[in-house]
mmCIF file of C-alpha atoms in Angstrom:
data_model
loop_
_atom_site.group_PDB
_atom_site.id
_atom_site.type_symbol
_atom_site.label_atom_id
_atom_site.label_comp_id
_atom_site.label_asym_id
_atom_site.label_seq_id
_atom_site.Cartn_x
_atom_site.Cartn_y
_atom_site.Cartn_z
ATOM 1 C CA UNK A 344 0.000 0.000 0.000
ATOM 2 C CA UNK A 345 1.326 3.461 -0.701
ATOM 3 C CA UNK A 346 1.466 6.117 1.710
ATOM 4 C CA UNK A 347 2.411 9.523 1.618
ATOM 5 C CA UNK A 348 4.913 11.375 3.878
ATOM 6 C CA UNK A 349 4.866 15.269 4.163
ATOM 7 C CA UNK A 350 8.139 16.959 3.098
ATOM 8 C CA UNK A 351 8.680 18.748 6.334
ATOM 9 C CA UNK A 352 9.353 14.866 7.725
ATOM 10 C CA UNK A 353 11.463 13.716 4.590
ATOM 11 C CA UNK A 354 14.547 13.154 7.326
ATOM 12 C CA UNK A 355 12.760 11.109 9.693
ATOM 13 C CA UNK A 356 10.753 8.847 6.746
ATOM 14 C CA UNK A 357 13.685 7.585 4.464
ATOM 15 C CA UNK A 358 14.217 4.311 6.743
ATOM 16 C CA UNK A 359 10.770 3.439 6.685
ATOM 17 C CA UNK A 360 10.036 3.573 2.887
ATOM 18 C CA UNK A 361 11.561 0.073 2.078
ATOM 19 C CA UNK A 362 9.956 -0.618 -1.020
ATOM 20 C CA UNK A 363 7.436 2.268 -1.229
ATOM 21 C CA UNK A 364 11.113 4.079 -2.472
ATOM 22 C CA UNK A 365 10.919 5.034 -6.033
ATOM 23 C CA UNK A 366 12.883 7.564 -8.544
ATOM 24 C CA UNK A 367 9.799 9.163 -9.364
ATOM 25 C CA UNK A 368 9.815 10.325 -5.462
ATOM 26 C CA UNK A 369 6.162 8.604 -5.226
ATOM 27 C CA UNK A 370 5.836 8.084 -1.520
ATOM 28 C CA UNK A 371 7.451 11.993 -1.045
ATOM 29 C CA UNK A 372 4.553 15.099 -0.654
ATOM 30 C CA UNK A 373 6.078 18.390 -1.972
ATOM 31 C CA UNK A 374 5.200 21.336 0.246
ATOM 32 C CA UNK A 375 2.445 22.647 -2.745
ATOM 33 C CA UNK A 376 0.080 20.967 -4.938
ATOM 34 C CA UNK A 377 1.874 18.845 -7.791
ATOM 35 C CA UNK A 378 1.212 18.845 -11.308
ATOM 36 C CA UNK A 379 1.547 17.378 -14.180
ATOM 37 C CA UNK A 380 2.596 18.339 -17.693
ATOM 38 C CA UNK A 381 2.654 15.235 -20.361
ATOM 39 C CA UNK A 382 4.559 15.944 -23.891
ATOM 40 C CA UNK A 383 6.557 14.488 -26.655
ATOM 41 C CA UNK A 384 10.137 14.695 -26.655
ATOM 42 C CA UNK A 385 12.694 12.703 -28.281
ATOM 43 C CA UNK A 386 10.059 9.993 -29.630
ATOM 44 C CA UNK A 387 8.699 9.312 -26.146
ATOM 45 C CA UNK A 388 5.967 10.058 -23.667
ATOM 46 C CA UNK A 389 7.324 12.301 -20.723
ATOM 47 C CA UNK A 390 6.104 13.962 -17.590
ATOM 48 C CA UNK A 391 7.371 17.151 -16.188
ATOM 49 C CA UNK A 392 6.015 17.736 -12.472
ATOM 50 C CA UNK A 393 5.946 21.068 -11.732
ATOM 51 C CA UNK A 394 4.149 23.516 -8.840
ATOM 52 C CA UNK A 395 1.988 26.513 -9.726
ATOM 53 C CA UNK A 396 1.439 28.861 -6.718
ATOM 54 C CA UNK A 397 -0.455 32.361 -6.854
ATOM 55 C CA UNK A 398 -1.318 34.873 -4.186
ATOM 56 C CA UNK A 399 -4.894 34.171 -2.872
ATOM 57 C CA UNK A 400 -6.699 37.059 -2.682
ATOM 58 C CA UNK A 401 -5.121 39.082 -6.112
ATOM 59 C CA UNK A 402 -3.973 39.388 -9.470
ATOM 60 C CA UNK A 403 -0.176 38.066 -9.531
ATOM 61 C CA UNK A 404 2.287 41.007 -10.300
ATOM 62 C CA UNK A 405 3.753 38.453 -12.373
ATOM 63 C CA UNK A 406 5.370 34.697 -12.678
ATOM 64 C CA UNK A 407 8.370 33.982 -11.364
ATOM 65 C CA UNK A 408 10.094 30.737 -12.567
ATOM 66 C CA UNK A 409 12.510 29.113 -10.028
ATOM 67 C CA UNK A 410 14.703 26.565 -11.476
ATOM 68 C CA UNK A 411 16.138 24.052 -9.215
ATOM 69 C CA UNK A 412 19.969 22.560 -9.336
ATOM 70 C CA UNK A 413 21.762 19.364 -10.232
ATOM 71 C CA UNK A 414 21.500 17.566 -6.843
ATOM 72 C CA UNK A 415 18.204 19.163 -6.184
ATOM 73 C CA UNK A 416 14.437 19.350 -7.381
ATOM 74 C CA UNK A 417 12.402 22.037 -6.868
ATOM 75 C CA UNK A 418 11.062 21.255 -3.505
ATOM 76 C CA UNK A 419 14.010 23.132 -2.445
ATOM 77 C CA UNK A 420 12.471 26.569 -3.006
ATOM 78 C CA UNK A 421 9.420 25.962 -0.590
ATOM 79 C CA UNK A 422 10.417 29.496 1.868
ATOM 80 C CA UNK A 423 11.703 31.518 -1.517
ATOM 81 C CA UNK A 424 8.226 30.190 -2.864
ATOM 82 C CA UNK A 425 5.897 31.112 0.272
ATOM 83 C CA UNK A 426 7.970 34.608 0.275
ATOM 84 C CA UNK A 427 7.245 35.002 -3.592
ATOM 85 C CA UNK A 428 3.663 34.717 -3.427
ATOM 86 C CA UNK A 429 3.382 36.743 0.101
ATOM 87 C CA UNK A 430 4.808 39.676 -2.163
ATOM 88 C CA UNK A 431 1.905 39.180 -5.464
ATOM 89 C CA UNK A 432 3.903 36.835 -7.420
ATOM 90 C CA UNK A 433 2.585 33.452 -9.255
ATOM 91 C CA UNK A 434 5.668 30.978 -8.725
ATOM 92 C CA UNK A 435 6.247 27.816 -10.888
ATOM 93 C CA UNK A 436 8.658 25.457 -10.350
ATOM 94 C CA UNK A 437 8.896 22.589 -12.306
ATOM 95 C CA UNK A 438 11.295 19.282 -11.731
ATOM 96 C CA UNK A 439 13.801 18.861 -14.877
ATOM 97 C CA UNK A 440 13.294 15.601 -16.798
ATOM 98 C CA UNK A 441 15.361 13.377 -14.653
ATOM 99 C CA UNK A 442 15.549 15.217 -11.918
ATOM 100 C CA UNK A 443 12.677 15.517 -8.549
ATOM 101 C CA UNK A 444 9.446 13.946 -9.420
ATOM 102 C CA UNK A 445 9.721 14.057 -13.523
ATOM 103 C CA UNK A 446 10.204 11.328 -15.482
ATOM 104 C CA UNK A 447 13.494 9.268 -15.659
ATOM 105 C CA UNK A 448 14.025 8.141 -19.460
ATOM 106 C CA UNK A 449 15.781 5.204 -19.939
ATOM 107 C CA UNK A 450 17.476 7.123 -23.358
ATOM 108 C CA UNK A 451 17.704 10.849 -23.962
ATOM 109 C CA UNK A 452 19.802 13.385 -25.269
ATOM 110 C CA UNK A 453 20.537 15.952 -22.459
ATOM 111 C CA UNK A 454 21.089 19.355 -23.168
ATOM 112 C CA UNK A 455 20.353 22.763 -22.334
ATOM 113 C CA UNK A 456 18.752 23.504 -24.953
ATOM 114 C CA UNK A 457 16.366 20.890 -24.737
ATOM 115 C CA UNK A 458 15.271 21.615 -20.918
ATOM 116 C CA UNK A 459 14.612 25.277 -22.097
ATOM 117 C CA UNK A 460 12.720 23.632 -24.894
ATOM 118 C CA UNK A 461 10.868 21.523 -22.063
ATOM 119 C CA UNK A 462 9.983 24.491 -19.695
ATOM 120 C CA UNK A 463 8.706 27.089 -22.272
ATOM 121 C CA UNK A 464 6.188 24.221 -23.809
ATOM 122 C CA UNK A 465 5.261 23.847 -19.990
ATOM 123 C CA UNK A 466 5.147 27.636 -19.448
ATOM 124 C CA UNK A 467 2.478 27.783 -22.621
ATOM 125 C CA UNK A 468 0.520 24.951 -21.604
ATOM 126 C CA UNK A 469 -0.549 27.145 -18.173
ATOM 127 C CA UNK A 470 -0.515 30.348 -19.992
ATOM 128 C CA UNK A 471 2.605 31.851 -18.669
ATOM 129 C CA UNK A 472 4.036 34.357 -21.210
ATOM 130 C CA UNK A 473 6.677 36.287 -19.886
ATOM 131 C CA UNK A 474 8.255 35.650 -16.607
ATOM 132 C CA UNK A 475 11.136 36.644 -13.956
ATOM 133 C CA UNK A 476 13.614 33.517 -14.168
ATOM 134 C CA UNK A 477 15.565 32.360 -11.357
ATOM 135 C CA UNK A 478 18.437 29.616 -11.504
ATOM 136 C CA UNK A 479 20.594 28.071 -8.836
ATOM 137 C CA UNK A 480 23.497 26.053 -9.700
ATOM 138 C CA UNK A 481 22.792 24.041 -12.577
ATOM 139 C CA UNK A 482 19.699 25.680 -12.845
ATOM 140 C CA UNK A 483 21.683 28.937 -13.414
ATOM 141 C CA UNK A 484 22.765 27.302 -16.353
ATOM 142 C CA UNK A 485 19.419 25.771 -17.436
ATOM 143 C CA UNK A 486 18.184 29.828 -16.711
ATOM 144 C CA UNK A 487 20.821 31.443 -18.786
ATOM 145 C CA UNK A 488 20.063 29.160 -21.977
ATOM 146 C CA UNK A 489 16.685 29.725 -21.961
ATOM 147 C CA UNK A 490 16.909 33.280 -21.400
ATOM 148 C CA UNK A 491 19.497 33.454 -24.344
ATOM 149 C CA UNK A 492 17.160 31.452 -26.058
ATOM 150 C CA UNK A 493 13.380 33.291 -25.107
ATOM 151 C CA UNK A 494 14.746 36.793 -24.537
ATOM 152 C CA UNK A 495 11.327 38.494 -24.891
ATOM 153 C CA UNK A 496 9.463 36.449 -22.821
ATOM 154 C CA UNK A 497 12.464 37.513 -19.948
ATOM 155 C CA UNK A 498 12.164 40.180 -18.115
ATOM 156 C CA UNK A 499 14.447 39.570 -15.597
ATOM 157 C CA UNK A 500 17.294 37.090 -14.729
ATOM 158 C CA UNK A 501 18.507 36.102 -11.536
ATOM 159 C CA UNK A 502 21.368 33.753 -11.244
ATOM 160 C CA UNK A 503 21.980 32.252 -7.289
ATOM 161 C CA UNK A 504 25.191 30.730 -6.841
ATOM 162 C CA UNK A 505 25.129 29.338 -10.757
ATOM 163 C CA UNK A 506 27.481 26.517 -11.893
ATOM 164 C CA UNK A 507 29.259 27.273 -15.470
ATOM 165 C CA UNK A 508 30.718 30.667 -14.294
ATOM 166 C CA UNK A 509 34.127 29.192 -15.488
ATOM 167 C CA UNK A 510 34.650 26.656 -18.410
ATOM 168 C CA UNK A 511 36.392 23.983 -16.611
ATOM 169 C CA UNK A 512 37.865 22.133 -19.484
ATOM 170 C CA UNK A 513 39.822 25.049 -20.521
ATOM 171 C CA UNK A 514 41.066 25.300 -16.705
ATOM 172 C CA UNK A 515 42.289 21.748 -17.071
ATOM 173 C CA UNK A 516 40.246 19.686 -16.208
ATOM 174 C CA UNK A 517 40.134 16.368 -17.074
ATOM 175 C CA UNK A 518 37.431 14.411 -19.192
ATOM 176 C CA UNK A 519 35.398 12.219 -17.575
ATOM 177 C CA UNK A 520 33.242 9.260 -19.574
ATOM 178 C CA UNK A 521 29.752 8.961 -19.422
ATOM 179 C CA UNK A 522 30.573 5.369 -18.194
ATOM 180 C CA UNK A 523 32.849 6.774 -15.548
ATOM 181 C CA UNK A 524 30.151 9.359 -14.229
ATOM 182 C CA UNK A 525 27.521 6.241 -14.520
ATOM 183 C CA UNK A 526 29.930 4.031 -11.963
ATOM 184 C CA UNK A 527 30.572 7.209 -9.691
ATOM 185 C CA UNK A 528 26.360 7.647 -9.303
ATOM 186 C CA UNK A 529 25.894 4.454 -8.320
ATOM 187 C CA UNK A 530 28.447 4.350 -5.943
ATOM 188 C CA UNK A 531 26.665 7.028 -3.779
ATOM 189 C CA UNK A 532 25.300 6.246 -0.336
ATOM 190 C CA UNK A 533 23.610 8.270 1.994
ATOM 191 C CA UNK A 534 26.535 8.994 4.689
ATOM 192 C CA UNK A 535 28.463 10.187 0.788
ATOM 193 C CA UNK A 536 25.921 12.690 0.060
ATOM 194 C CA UNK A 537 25.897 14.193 3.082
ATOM 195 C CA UNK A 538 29.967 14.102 3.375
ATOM 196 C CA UNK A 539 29.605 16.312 0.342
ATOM 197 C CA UNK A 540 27.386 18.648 1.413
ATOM 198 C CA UNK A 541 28.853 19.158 4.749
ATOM 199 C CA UNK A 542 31.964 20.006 2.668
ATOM 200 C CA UNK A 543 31.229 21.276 -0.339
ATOM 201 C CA UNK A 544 28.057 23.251 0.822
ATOM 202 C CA UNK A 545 28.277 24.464 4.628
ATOM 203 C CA UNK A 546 31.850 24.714 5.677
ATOM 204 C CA UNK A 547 31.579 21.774 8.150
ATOM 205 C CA UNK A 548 28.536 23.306 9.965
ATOM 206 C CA UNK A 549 25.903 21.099 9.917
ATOM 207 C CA UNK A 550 22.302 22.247 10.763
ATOM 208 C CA UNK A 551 18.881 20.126 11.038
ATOM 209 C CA UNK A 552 17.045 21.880 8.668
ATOM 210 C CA UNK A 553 19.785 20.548 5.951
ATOM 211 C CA UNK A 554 18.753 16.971 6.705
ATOM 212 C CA UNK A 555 16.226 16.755 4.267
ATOM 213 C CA UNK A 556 18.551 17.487 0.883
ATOM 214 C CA UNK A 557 20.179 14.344 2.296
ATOM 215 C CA UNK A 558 17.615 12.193 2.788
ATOM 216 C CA UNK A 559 15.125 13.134 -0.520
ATOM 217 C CA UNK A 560 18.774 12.241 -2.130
ATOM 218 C CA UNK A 561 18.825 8.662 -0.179
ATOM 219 C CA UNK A 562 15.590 7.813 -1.264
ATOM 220 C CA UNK A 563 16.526 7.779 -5.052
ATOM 221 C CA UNK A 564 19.468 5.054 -3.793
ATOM 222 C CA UNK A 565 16.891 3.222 -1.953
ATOM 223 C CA UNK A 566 14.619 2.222 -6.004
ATOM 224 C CA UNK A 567 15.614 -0.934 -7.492
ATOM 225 C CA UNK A 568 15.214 1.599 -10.234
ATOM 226 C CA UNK A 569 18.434 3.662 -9.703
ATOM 227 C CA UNK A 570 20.369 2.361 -12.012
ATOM 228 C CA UNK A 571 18.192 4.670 -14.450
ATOM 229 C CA UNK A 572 18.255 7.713 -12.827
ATOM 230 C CA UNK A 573 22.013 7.205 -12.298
ATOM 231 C CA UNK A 574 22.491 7.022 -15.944
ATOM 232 C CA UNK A 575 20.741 10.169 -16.342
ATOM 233 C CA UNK A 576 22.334 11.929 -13.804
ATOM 234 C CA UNK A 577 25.775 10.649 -15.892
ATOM 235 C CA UNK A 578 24.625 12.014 -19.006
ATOM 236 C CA UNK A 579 22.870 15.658 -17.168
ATOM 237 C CA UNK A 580 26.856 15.621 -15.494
ATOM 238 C CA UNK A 581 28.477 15.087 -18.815
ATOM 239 C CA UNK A 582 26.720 18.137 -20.131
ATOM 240 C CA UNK A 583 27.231 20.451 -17.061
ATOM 241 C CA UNK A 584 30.787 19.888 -18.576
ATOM 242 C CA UNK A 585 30.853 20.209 -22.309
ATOM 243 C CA UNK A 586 28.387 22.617 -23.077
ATOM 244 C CA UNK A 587 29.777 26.067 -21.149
ATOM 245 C CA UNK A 588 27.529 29.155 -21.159
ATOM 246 C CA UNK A 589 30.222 31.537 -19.760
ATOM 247 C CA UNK A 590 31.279 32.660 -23.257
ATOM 248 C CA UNK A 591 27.390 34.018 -23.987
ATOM 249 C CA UNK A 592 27.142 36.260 -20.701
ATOM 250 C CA UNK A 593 27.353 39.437 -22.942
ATOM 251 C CA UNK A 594 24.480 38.416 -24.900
ATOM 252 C CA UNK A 595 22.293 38.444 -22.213
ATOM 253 C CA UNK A 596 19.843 41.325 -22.789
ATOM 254 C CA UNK A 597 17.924 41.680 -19.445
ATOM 255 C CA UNK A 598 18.284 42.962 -16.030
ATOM 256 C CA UNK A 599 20.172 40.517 -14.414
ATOM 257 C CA UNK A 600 21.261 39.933 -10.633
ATOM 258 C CA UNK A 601 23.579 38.635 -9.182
ATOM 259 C CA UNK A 602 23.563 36.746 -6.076
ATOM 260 C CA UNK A 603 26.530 35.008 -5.044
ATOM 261 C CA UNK A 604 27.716 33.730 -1.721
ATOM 262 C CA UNK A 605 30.923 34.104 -1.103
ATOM 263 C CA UNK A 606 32.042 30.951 0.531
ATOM 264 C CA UNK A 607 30.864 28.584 -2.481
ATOM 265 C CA UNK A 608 34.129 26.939 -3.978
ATOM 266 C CA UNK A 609 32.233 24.713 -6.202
ATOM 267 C CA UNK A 610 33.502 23.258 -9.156
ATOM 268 C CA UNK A 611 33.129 20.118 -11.281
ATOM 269 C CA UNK A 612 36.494 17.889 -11.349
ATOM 270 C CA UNK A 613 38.358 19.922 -9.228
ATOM 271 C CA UNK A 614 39.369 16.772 -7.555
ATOM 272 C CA UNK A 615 41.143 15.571 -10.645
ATOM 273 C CA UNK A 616 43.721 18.348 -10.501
ATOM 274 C CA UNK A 617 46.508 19.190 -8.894
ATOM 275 C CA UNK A 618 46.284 21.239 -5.569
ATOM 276 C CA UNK A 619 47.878 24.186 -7.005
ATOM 277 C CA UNK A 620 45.196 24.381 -9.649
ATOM 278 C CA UNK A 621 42.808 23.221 -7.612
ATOM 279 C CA UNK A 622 43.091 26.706 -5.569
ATOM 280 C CA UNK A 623 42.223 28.298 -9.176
ATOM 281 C CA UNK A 624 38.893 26.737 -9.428
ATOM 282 C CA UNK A 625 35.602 27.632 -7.538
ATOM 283 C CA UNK A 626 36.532 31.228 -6.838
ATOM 284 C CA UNK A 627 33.219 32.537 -6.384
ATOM 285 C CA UNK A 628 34.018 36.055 -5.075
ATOM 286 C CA UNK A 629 35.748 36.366 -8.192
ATOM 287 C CA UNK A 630 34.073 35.159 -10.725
ATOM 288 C CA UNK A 631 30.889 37.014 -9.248
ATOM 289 C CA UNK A 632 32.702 39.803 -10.209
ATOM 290 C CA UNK A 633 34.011 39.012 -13.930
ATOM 291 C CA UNK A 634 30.587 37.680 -14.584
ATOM 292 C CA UNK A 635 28.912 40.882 -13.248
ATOM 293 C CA UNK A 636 31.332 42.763 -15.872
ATOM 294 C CA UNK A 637 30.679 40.719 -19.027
ATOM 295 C CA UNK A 638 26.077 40.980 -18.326
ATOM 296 C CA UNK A 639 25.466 44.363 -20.035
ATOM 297 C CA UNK A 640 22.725 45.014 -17.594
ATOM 298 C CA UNK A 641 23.757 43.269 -14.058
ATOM 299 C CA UNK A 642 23.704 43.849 -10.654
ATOM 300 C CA UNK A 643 26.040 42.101 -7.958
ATOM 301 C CA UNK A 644 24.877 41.225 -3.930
ATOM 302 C CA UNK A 645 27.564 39.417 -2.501
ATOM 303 C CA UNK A 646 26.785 37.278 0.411
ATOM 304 C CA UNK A 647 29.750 36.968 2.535
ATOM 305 C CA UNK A 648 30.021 33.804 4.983
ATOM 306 C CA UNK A 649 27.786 32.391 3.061
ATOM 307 C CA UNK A 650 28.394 29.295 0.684
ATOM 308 C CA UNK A 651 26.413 27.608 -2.151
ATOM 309 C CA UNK A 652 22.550 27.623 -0.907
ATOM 310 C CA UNK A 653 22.213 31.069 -0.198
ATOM 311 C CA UNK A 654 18.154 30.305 0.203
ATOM 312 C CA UNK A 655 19.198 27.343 2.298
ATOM 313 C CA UNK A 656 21.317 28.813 4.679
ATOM 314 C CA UNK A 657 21.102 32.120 4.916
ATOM 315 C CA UNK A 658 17.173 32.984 3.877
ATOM 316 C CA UNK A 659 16.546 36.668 4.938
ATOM 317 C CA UNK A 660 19.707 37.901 3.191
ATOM 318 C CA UNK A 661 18.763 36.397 0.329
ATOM 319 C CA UNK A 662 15.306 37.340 0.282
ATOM 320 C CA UNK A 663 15.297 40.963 0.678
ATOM 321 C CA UNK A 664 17.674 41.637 -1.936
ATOM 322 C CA UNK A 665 15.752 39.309 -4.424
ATOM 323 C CA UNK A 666 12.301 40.644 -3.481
ATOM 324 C CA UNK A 667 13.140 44.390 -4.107
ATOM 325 C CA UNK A 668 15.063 43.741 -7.536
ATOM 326 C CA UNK A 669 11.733 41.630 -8.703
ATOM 327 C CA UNK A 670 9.701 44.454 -7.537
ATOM 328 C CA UNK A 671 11.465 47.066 -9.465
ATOM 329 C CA UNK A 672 11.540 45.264 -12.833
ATOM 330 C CA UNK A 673 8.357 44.501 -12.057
ATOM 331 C CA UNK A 674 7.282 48.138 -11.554
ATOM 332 C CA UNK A 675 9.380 49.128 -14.531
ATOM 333 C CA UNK A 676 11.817 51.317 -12.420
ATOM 334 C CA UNK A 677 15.038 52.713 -14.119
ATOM 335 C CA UNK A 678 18.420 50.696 -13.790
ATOM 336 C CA UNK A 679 19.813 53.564 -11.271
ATOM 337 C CA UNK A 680 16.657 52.985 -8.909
ATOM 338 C CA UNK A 681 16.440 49.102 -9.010
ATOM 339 C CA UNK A 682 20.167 48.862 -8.195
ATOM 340 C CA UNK A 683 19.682 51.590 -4.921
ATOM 341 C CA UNK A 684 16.976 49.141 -3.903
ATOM 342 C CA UNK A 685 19.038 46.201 -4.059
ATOM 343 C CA UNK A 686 21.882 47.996 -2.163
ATOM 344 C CA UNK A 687 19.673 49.535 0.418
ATOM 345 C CA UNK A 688 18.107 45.911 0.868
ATOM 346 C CA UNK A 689 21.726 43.792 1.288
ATOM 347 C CA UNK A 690 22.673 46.942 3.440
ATOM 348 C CA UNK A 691 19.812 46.589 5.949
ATOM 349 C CA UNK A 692 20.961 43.019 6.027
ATOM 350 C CA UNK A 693 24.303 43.256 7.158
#
């Protein structure tokens, strides 16, 4: 029989799924009402699960799309969501093919291109024309194709703590096989994951309200049908690394922010280089700043203390910031006036 767990307990449920564990997250409740959006892609029958959210009592201001990262689904954005909507804004968040809730084909050709593709067909089928994109990590680079792609149905772009700021082939690193990736997914366990966010993520400081990214993680492990997902999260890794969007930054054409916190050192391979240039790689405060420089229209809030999940860790500084550069695109201020709001709003932060 198949029972359903609210998200909030995700932590304390993983042990008791046994079987009930799937890679379609079926015994898992997101925080908001799930949907589903059925299409044809690549000669098969796909779902993309998504969440639609308005404010209650009014006419949204606008949409905002939040797009989630590589080791995340869109769950994830449940406070930034909740904040969203307590401000006027309709919020949809969808889960990637492969990733969350969304189907997990057993063949498909992964690229950015064709999960921008995936997510404006979605965005028409509930009537969303233009909307205020947000991307975190791999989702920054999911965000920045599709806005390169759909430029006049963006109005804004947001990019939290992307991936792809750097091109890390040309840094040096090595390639690594689809096959290879493949071996490394399935190797994963639980006590792995959450080595590597401790690490990678939050400095060594662990908090309760991080168990959950572990555990919704686990439960993918815990299907008989992992081996699938593992293969596509081989082939969404393989083009993380071959298909860079760093060298199109100056073609973006909206306003764009910024938000980057300051701690993040992440960066794929890094552990297949030498130390010395493993110190080159990662350097967020830095390439906040050349990234800043090469989007025309940009704005930068740098987060200091603060490492890869900016709206994990540190919500309120994030929040502010966000919420007043959304409400001046959205109210069609001038450049000068949206980036005094986003100053005044980190500065009443710190």
């Amino acid at each position: 029989m198949r029972f359903l767990i609210p998200f909030s307990f995700i932590a304390a449920s993983v042990a008791l799924l046994g079987d009930e564990a799937g890679i379609r997250l079926e015994s898992i409740e997101y925080p908001f009402e799930e949907e589903v959006f059925e299409f044809e892609s690549q000669g098969q029958t796909l779902e993309m699960v998504y969440m639609d959210v308005s404010p209650a009592e009014s006419d949204p201001k606008g949409t905002v799309l939040l797009l989630h990262g590589k080791n995340f689904s869109g769950a994830y954005f449940e406070d930034t969501a909740d904040a969203l909507v307590d401000a006027g804004f309709r919020v949809v968040i969808p889960d990637q093919i492969g990733f969350g809730k969304s189907s997990k084909p057993e063949h498909y050709q992964f690229t950015f291109e064709q999960l921008a593709h995936n997510t404006r067909e979605l965005l028409e089928s509930v009537g969303v024309e233009e909307v205020q994109v947000l991307g975190h990590s791999m989702g920054g680079m999911v965000a920045t194709r599709f806005s390169l792609m759909f430029p006049d149905q963006v109005e804004s772009l947001t990019l939290l703590n992307p991936i792809g700021l750097e091109d890390w082939a040309a840094q040096g690193v090595p390639y690594i096989t689809i096959d290879q990736r493949y071996e490394g997914e399935l190797a994963k366990t639980a006590e792995k994951i959450r080595a590597y966010q401790l690490e990678s993520y939050y400095d060594g400081n662990w908090k309760e309200e991080y168990d959950p990214w572990v555990e919704l993680l686990a439960t993918f492990i815990e299907s008989p049908e992992y081996p699938r997902m593992a293969w596509d999260q081989a082939l969404t890794g393989d083009m993380v690394f071959t298909q860079p969007v760093v060298y199109e930054f100056g073609d973006l054409s909206m306003p764009t922010l910024l938000i980057i916190g300051q701690r993040d050192r992440t960066a794929l391979g890094k552990n297949l280089v030498s130390d010395e240039a493993r110190a080159t790689l990662g350097n967020y405060p830095e390439l906040g700043k050349k990234t800043a420089a090469a989007i025309p229209d940009s704005y930068l809030v740098e987060l200091e203390g603060i490492g890869h999940l900016p709206h994990i860790e540190a919500f309120d500084r994030f929040i502010d910031p966000y919420l007043s550069f959304l409400q001046g695109v959205s109210e069609g201020d001038s450049s000068d006036q949206i980036g005094e709001a986003v100053s005044a709003a980190v500065a009443a932060e710190e």
